[in-house]
Tab-separated table of N, CA and C in Angstrom:
chain	number	residue	atom	x	y	z
A	1363	MET	N	5.735	-17.913	13.533
A	1363	MET	CA	5.440	-17.482	12.179
A	1363	MET	C	6.626	-16.680	11.643
A	1364	THR	N	7.070	-17.004	10.450
A	1364	THR	CA	8.202	-16.306	9.868
A	1364	THR	C	7.742	-15.062	9.122
A	1365	GLU	N	8.644	-14.128	9.005
A	1365	GLU	CA	8.370	-12.896	8.269
A	1365	GLU	C	8.223	-13.218	6.784
A	1366	PRO	N	7.258	-12.596	6.109
A	1366	PRO	CA	7.137	-12.826	4.666
A	1366	PRO	C	8.303	-12.179	3.916
A	1367	THR	N	8.628	-12.725	2.769
A	1367	THR	CA	9.645	-12.108	1.921
A	1367	THR	C	9.054	-10.870	1.261
A	1368	ASN	N	9.912	-10.052	0.707
A	1368	ASN	CA	9.416	-8.876	-0.006
A	1368	ASN	C	8.617	-9.287	-1.239
A	1369	ALA	N	9.000	-10.392	-1.870
A	1369	ALA	CA	8.229	-10.899	-3.010
A	1369	ALA	C	6.829	-11.304	-2.558
A	1370	ALA	N	6.729	-11.929	-1.396
A	1370	ALA	CA	5.413	-12.312	-0.863
A	1370	ALA	C	4.599	-11.072	-0.511
A	1371	ARG	N	5.249	-10.053	0.028
A	1371	ARG	CA	4.549	-8.795	0.338
A	1371	ARG	C	4.003	-8.163	-0.938
A	1372	ALA	N	4.829	-8.161	-1.992
A	1372	ALA	CA	4.399	-7.588	-3.272
A	1372	ALA	C	3.230	-8.376	-3.843
A	1373	GLN	N	3.282	-9.700	-3.741
A	1373	GLN	CA	2.188	-10.531	-4.239
A	1373	GLN	C	0.897	-10.262	-3.457
A	1374	ARG	N	1.032	-10.133	-2.151
A	1374	ARG	CA	-0.134	-9.836	-1.306
A	1374	ARG	C	-0.742	-8.486	-1.700
A	1375	ALA	N	0.098	-7.515	-1.964
A	1375	ALA	CA	-0.385	-6.197	-2.378
A	1375	ALA	C	-1.049	-6.262	-3.747
A	1376	GLN	N	-0.491	-7.055	-4.653
A	1376	GLN	CA	-1.082	-7.195	-5.979
A	1376	GLN	C	-2.480	-7.820	-5.880
A	1377	THR	N	-2.629	-8.789	-5.013
A	1377	THR	CA	-3.938	-9.414	-4.804
A	1377	THR	C	-4.935	-8.388	-4.261
A	1378	ALA	N	-4.510	-7.594	-3.284
A	1378	ALA	CA	-5.372	-6.547	-2.734
A	1378	ALA	C	-5.733	-5.525	-3.806
A	1379	LEU	N	-4.758	-5.169	-4.627
A	1379	LEU	CA	-5.001	-4.208	-5.702
A	1379	LEU	C	-6.034	-4.756	-6.688
A	1380	GLN	N	-5.897	-6.028	-7.035
A	1380	GLN	CA	-6.848	-6.626	-7.963
A	1380	GLN	C	-8.266	-6.610	-7.376
A	1381	HIS	N	-8.401	-6.944	-6.107
A	1381	HIS	CA	-9.714	-6.908	-5.459
A	1381	HIS	C	-10.278	-5.489	-5.437
A	1382	TYR	N	-9.422	-4.511	-5.167
A	1382	TYR	CA	-9.848	-3.113	-5.145
A	1382	TYR	C	-10.382	-2.693	-6.513
A	1383	ILE	N	-9.656	-3.014	-7.571
A	1383	ILE	CA	-10.079	-2.629	-8.924
A	1383	ILE	C	-11.386	-3.334	-9.284
A	1384	GLU	N	-11.481	-4.601	-8.943
A	1384	GLU	CA	-12.719	-5.341	-9.215
A	1384	GLU	C	-13.891	-4.767	-8.418
A	1385	ALA	N	-13.641	-4.292	-7.207
A	1385	ALA	CA	-14.694	-3.677	-6.391
A	1385	ALA	C	-15.202	-2.387	-7.032
A	1386	LYS	N	-14.349	-1.755	-7.825
A	1386	LYS	CA	-14.757	-0.551	-8.563
A	1386	LYS	C	-15.438	-0.908	-9.883
A	1387	ALA	N	-15.594	-2.211	-10.139
A	1387	ALA	CA	-16.198	-2.715	-11.384
A	1387	ALA	C	-15.401	-2.284	-12.614
A	1388	GLU	N	-14.084	-2.327	-12.477
A	1388	GLU	CA	-13.186	-2.004	-13.582
A	1388	GLU	C	-12.348	-3.227	-13.915
A	1389	ALA	N	-11.786	-3.244	-15.113
A	1389	ALA	CA	-10.906	-4.329	-15.527
A	1389	ALA	C	-9.527	-4.124	-14.902
A	1390	PHE	N	-8.982	-5.168	-14.323
A	1390	PHE	CA	-7.668	-5.112	-13.700
A	1390	PHE	C	-6.595	-5.102	-14.778
A	1391	GLU	N	-5.743	-4.090	-14.763
A	1391	GLU	CA	-4.673	-3.943	-15.758
A	1391	GLU	C	-3.285	-4.132	-15.166
A	1392	ASN	N	-3.202	-4.261	-13.832
A	1392	ASN	CA	-1.919	-4.429	-13.164
A	1392	ASN	C	-0.964	-3.282	-13.504
A	1393	SER	N	-1.449	-2.062	-13.314
A	1393	SER	CA	-0.666	-0.887	-13.689
A	1393	SER	C	-0.395	0.016	-12.491
A	1394	SER	N	0.612	0.853	-12.652
A	1394	SER	CA	0.943	1.778	-11.568
A	1394	SER	C	-0.152	2.819	-11.361
A	1395	SER	N	-0.925	3.130	-12.385
A	1395	SER	CA	-2.021	4.098	-12.190
A	1395	SER	C	-3.089	3.522	-11.267
A	1396	GLU	N	-3.284	2.199	-11.300
A	1396	GLU	CA	-4.222	1.574	-10.374
A	1396	GLU	C	-3.689	1.653	-8.944
A	1397	ILE	N	-2.383	1.532	-8.791
A	1397	ILE	CA	-1.767	1.669	-7.470
A	1397	ILE	C	-2.002	3.078	-6.936
A	1398	VAL	N	-1.847	4.075	-7.794
A	1398	VAL	CA	-2.089	5.460	-7.395
A	1398	VAL	C	-3.526	5.637	-6.926
A	1399	ASP	N	-4.479	5.060	-7.653
A	1399	ASP	CA	-5.886	5.162	-7.255
A	1399	ASP	C	-6.114	4.549	-5.879
A	1400	LEU	N	-5.525	3.379	-5.645
A	1400	LEU	CA	-5.682	2.715	-4.349
A	1400	LEU	C	-5.044	3.537	-3.235
A	1401	ILE	N	-3.832	4.018	-3.454
A	1401	ILE	CA	-3.159	4.829	-2.435
A	1401	ILE	C	-3.980	6.083	-2.137
A	1402	THR	N	-4.519	6.704	-3.174
A	1402	THR	CA	-5.331	7.905	-2.978
A	1402	THR	C	-6.539	7.610	-2.092
A	1403	ASP	N	-7.228	6.511	-2.385
A	1403	ASP	CA	-8.383	6.160	-1.561
A	1403	ASP	C	-7.970	5.787	-0.141
A	1404	LEU	N	-6.826	5.139	0.011
A	1404	LEU	CA	-6.325	4.830	1.356
A	1404	LEU	C	-5.988	6.106	2.124
A	1405	LEU	N	-5.502	7.123	1.429
A	1405	LEU	CA	-5.230	8.397	2.092
A	1405	LEU	C	-6.528	9.075	2.517
A	1406	HIS	N	-7.583	8.943	1.709
A	1406	HIS	CA	-8.894	9.460	2.127
A	1406	HIS	C	-9.348	8.745	3.394
A	1407	LEU	N	-9.147	7.442	3.446
A	1407	LEU	CA	-9.509	6.669	4.633
A	1407	LEU	C	-8.666	7.096	5.832
A	1408	THR	N	-7.384	7.315	5.618
A	1408	THR	CA	-6.501	7.778	6.688
A	1408	THR	C	-7.000	9.095	7.267
A	1409	ALA	N	-7.359	10.016	6.394
A	1409	ALA	CA	-7.853	11.319	6.852
A	1409	ALA	C	-9.131	11.172	7.663
A	1410	ARG	N	-9.959	10.201	7.311
A	1410	ARG	CA	-11.202	9.982	8.038
A	1410	ARG	C	-10.953	9.337	9.401
A	1411	LEU	N	-10.010	8.401	9.466
A	1411	LEU	CA	-9.784	7.637	10.693
A	1411	LEU	C	-8.868	8.314	11.697
A	1412	ASP	N	-7.895	9.064	11.219
A	1412	ASP	CA	-6.866	9.632	12.091
A	1412	ASP	C	-7.119	11.118	12.271
A	1413	GLU	N	-7.210	11.531	13.527
A	1413	GLU	CA	-7.490	12.937	13.810
A	1413	GLU	C	-6.236	13.701	14.247
A	1414	GLY	N	-5.066	13.147	13.969
A	1414	GLY	CA	-3.824	13.809	14.351
A	1414	GLY	C	-3.593	15.091	13.564
A	1415	ASP	N	-2.475	15.739	13.848
A	1415	ASP	CA	-2.153	17.008	13.201
A	1415	ASP	C	-2.014	16.879	11.692
A	1416	ASP	N	-1.319	15.848	11.233
A	1416	ASP	CA	-1.115	15.655	9.801
A	1416	ASP	C	-1.121	14.164	9.507
A	1417	PRO	N	-2.317	13.560	9.481
A	1417	PRO	CA	-2.394	12.108	9.339
A	1417	PRO	C	-1.814	11.589	8.024
A	1418	ILE	N	-1.939	12.348	6.965
A	1418	ILE	CA	-1.421	11.897	5.673
A	1418	ILE	C	0.098	11.822	5.725
A	1419	GLU	N	0.731	12.890	6.153
A	1419	GLU	CA	2.196	12.922	6.241
A	1419	GLU	C	2.698	11.837	7.184
A	1420	SER	N	2.039	11.682	8.310
A	1420	SER	CA	2.436	10.671	9.282
A	1420	SER	C	2.340	9.264	8.697
A	1421	THR	N	1.250	8.977	8.009
A	1421	THR	CA	1.053	7.663	7.402
A	1421	THR	C	2.098	7.391	6.325
A	1422	LEU	N	2.331	8.370	5.458
A	1422	LEU	CA	3.317	8.191	4.391
A	1422	LEU	C	4.726	8.013	4.954
A	1423	ARG	N	5.058	8.786	5.966
A	1423	ARG	CA	6.384	8.678	6.585
A	1423	ARG	C	6.576	7.296	7.221
A	1424	LEU	N	5.560	6.827	7.941
A	1424	LEU	CA	5.649	5.527	8.588
A	1424	LEU	C	5.716	4.401	7.556
A	1425	ALA	N	4.925	4.495	6.491
A	1425	ALA	CA	4.972	3.482	5.431
A	1425	ALA	C	6.354	3.441	4.788
A	1426	GLN	N	6.955	4.602	4.561
A	1426	GLN	CA	8.302	4.648	3.975
A	1426	GLN	C	9.324	4.025	4.917
A	1427	MET	N	9.178	4.282	6.217
A	1427	MET	CA	10.087	3.686	7.204
A	1427	MET	C	9.968	2.163	7.190
A	1428	HIS	N	8.751	1.647	7.117
A	1428	HIS	CA	8.547	0.196	7.073
A	1428	HIS	C	9.154	-0.389	5.801
A	1429	PHE	N	8.901	0.262	4.674
A	1429	PHE	CA	9.455	-0.205	3.401
A	1429	PHE	C	10.975	-0.230	3.455
A	1430	ASP	N	11.570	0.846	3.948
A	1430	ASP	CA	13.031	0.911	4.042
A	1430	ASP	C	13.580	-0.202	4.929
A	1431	ALA	N	12.939	-0.442	6.061
A	1431	ALA	CA	13.391	-1.499	6.974
A	1431	ALA	C	13.280	-2.872	6.317
A	1432	GLU	N	12.187	-3.105	5.613
A	1432	GLU	CA	11.982	-4.397	4.969
A	1432	GLU	C	12.957	-4.620	3.822
A	1433	THR	N	13.250	-3.579	3.052
A	1433	THR	CA	14.212	-3.756	1.968
A	1433	THR	C	15.626	-3.864	2.502
A	1434	ASP	N	15.924	-3.203	3.620
A	1434	ASP	CA	17.245	-3.346	4.240
A	1434	ASP	C	17.433	-4.765	4.764
A	1435	GLU	N	16.360	-5.366	5.304
A	1435	GLU	CA	16.435	-6.734	5.836
A	1435	GLU	C	16.750	-7.743	4.735
A	1436	GLN	N	16.133	-7.564	3.580
A	1436	GLN	CA	16.218	-8.589	2.533
A	1436	GLN	C	16.976	-8.117	1.295
A	1437	GLY	N	17.674	-7.025	1.396
A	1437	GLY	CA	18.400	-6.507	0.253
A	1437	GLY	C	17.487	-5.673	-0.625
A	1438	ALA	N	17.976	-5.252	-1.756
A	1438	ALA	CA	17.248	-4.324	-2.613
A	1438	ALA	C	16.140	-4.974	-3.409
A	1439	ALA	N	16.021	-6.297	-3.395
A	1439	ALA	CA	14.979	-6.958	-4.169
A	1439	ALA	C	13.598	-6.582	-3.659
A	1440	PRO	N	12.670	-6.292	-4.559
A	1440	PRO	CA	11.308	-5.924	-4.127
A	1440	PRO	C	10.581	-7.080	-3.478
């Protein structure tokens, strides 16, 4: 199986975002404020699932590391 492109990753995230907004019974606007809402709820989930010292910081740091690695692999294109 080949690694997805960053464009494919973004599309996959957009699909997840649309499902999340629809699950809230709201109209999907494809906006950054909807992304903030999803990230916020994911951080609530992180706090519930992870009992480490600072699960939020750890999750955000790891996500940033993954993003940086993926953009370094494929250039600056999202």
